[in-house]
PDB file of C-alpha atoms in Angstrom:
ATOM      1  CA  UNK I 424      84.283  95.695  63.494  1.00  0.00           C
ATOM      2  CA  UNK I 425      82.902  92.494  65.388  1.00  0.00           C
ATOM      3  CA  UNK I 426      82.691  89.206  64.228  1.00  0.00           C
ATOM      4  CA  UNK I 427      78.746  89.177  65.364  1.00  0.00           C
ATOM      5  CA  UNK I 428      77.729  92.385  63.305  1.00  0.00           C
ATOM      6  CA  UNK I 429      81.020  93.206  60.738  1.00  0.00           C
ATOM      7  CA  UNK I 430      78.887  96.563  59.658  1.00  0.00           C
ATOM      8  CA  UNK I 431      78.960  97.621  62.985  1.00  0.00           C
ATOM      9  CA  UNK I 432      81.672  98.619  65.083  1.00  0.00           C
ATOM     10  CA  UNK I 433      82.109  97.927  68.656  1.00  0.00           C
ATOM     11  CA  UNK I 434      81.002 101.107  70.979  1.00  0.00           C
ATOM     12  CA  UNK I 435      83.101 100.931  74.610  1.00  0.00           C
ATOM     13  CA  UNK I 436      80.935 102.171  77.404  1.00  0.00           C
ATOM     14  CA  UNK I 437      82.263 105.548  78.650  1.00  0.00           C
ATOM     15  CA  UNK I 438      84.916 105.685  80.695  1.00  0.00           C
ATOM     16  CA  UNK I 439      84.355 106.857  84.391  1.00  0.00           C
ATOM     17  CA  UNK I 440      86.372 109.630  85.870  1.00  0.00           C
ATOM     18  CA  UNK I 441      88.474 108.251  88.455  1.00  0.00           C
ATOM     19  CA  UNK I 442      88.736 109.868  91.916  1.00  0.00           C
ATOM     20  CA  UNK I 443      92.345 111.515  92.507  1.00  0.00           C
ATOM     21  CA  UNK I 444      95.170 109.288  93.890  1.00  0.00           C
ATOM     22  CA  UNK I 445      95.003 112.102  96.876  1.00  0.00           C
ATOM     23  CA  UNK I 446      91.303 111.115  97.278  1.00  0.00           C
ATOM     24  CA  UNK I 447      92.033 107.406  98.107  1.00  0.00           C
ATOM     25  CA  UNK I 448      94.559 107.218 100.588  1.00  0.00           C
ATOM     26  CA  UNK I 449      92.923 108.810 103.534  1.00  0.00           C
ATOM     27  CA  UNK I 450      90.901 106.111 104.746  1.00  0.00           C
ATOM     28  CA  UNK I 451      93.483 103.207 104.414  1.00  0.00           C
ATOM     29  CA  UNK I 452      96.576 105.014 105.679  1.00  0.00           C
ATOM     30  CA  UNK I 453      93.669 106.239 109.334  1.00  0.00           C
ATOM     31  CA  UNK I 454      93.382 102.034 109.257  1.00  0.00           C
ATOM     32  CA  UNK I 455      96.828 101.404 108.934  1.00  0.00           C
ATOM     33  CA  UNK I 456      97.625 104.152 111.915  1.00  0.00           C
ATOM     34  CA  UNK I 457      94.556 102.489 114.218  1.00  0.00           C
ATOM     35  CA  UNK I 458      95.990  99.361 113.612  1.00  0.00           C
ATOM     36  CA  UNK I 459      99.568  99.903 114.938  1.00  0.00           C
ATOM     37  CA  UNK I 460      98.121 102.375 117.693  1.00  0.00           C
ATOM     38  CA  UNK I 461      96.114  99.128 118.759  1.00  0.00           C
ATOM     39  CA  UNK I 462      99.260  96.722 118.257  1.00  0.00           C
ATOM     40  CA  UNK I 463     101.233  99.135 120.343  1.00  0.00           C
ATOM     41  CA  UNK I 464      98.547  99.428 123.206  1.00  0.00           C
ATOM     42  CA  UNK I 465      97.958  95.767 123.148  1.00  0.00           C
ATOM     43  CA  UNK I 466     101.836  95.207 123.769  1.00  0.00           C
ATOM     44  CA  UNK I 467     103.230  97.791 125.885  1.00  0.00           C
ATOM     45  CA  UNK I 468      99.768  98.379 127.984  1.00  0.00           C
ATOM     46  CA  UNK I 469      98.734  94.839 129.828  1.00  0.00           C
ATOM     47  CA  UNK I 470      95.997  96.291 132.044  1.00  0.00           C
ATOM     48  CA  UNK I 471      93.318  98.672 132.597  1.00  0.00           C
ATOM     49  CA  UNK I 472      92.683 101.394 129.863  1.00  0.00           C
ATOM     50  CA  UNK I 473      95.330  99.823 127.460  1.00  0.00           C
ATOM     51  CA  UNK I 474      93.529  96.672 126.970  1.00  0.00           C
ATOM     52  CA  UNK I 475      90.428  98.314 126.275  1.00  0.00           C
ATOM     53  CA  UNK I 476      91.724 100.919 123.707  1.00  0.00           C
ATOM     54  CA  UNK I 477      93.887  98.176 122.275  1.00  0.00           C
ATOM     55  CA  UNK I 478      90.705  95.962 121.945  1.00  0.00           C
ATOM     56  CA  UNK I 479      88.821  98.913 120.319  1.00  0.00           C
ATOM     57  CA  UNK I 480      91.619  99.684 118.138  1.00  0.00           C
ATOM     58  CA  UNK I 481      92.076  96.933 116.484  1.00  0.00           C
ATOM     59  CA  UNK I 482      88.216  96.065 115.788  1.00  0.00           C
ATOM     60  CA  UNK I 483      87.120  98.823 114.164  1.00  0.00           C
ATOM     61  CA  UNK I 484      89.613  97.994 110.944  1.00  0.00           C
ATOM     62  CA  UNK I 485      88.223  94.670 111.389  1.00  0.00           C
ATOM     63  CA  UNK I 486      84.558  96.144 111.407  1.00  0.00           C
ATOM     64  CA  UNK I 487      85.339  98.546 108.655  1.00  0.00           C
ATOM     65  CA  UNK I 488      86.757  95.273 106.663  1.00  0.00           C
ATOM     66  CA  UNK I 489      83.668  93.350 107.210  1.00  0.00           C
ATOM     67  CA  UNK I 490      81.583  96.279 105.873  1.00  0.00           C
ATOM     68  CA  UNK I 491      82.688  96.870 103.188  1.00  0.00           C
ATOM     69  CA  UNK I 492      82.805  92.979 102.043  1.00  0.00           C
ATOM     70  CA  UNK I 493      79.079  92.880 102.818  1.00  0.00           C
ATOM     71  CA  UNK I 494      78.748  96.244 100.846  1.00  0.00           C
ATOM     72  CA  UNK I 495      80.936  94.731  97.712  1.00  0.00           C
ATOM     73  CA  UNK I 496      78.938  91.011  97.760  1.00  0.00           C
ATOM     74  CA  UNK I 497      75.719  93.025  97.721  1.00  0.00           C
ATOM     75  CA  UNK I 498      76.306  95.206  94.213  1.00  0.00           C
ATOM     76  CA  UNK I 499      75.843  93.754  91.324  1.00  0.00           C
ATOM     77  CA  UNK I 500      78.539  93.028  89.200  1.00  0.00           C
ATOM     78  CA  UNK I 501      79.087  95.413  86.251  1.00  0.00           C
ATOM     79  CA  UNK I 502      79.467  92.142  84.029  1.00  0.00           C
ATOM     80  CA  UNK I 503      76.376  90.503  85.384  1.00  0.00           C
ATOM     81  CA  UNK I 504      75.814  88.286  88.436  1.00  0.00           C
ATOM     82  CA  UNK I 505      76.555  89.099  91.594  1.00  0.00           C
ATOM     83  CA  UNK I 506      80.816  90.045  92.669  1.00  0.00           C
TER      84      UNK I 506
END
């Protein structure tokens, strides 16, 4: 019962099947590897090739980050508004 409507009681929206534990991890731990590949690269290469795969390596986490704000700010909010 609600305190709006005491006849009627309060109905919860269904809830969504989440995605497997397994499912989420793929993405964040190929991140986390790019990201220390890049740190590595950055520290033990100075010149040529290493600086340019350390450079690469370490924006495209950034880029993916960035994304995926954008992405998030865009949908609507499941409580109204934007999130």
């Amino acid at each position: 019962m609600n305190a709006v409507s005491p006849e009627k009681p309060i109905v919860s929206p269904p809830v969504s099947a989440s995605r497997p534990s397994v499912a989420v991890w793929p993405w964040p731990i190929a991140l986390g590897l790019l990201t220390i590949f890049g740190l590595l690269s950055a520290l033990l290469g100075q010149h040529g090739i290493w600086l340019a795969l350390s450079w690469a390596a370490l924006s495209i986490p950034l880029i993916v980050t960035v994304i995926c704000l954008i992405r998030a700010w865009r949908r609507p909010s499941s409580k109204g508004g934007l999130s």
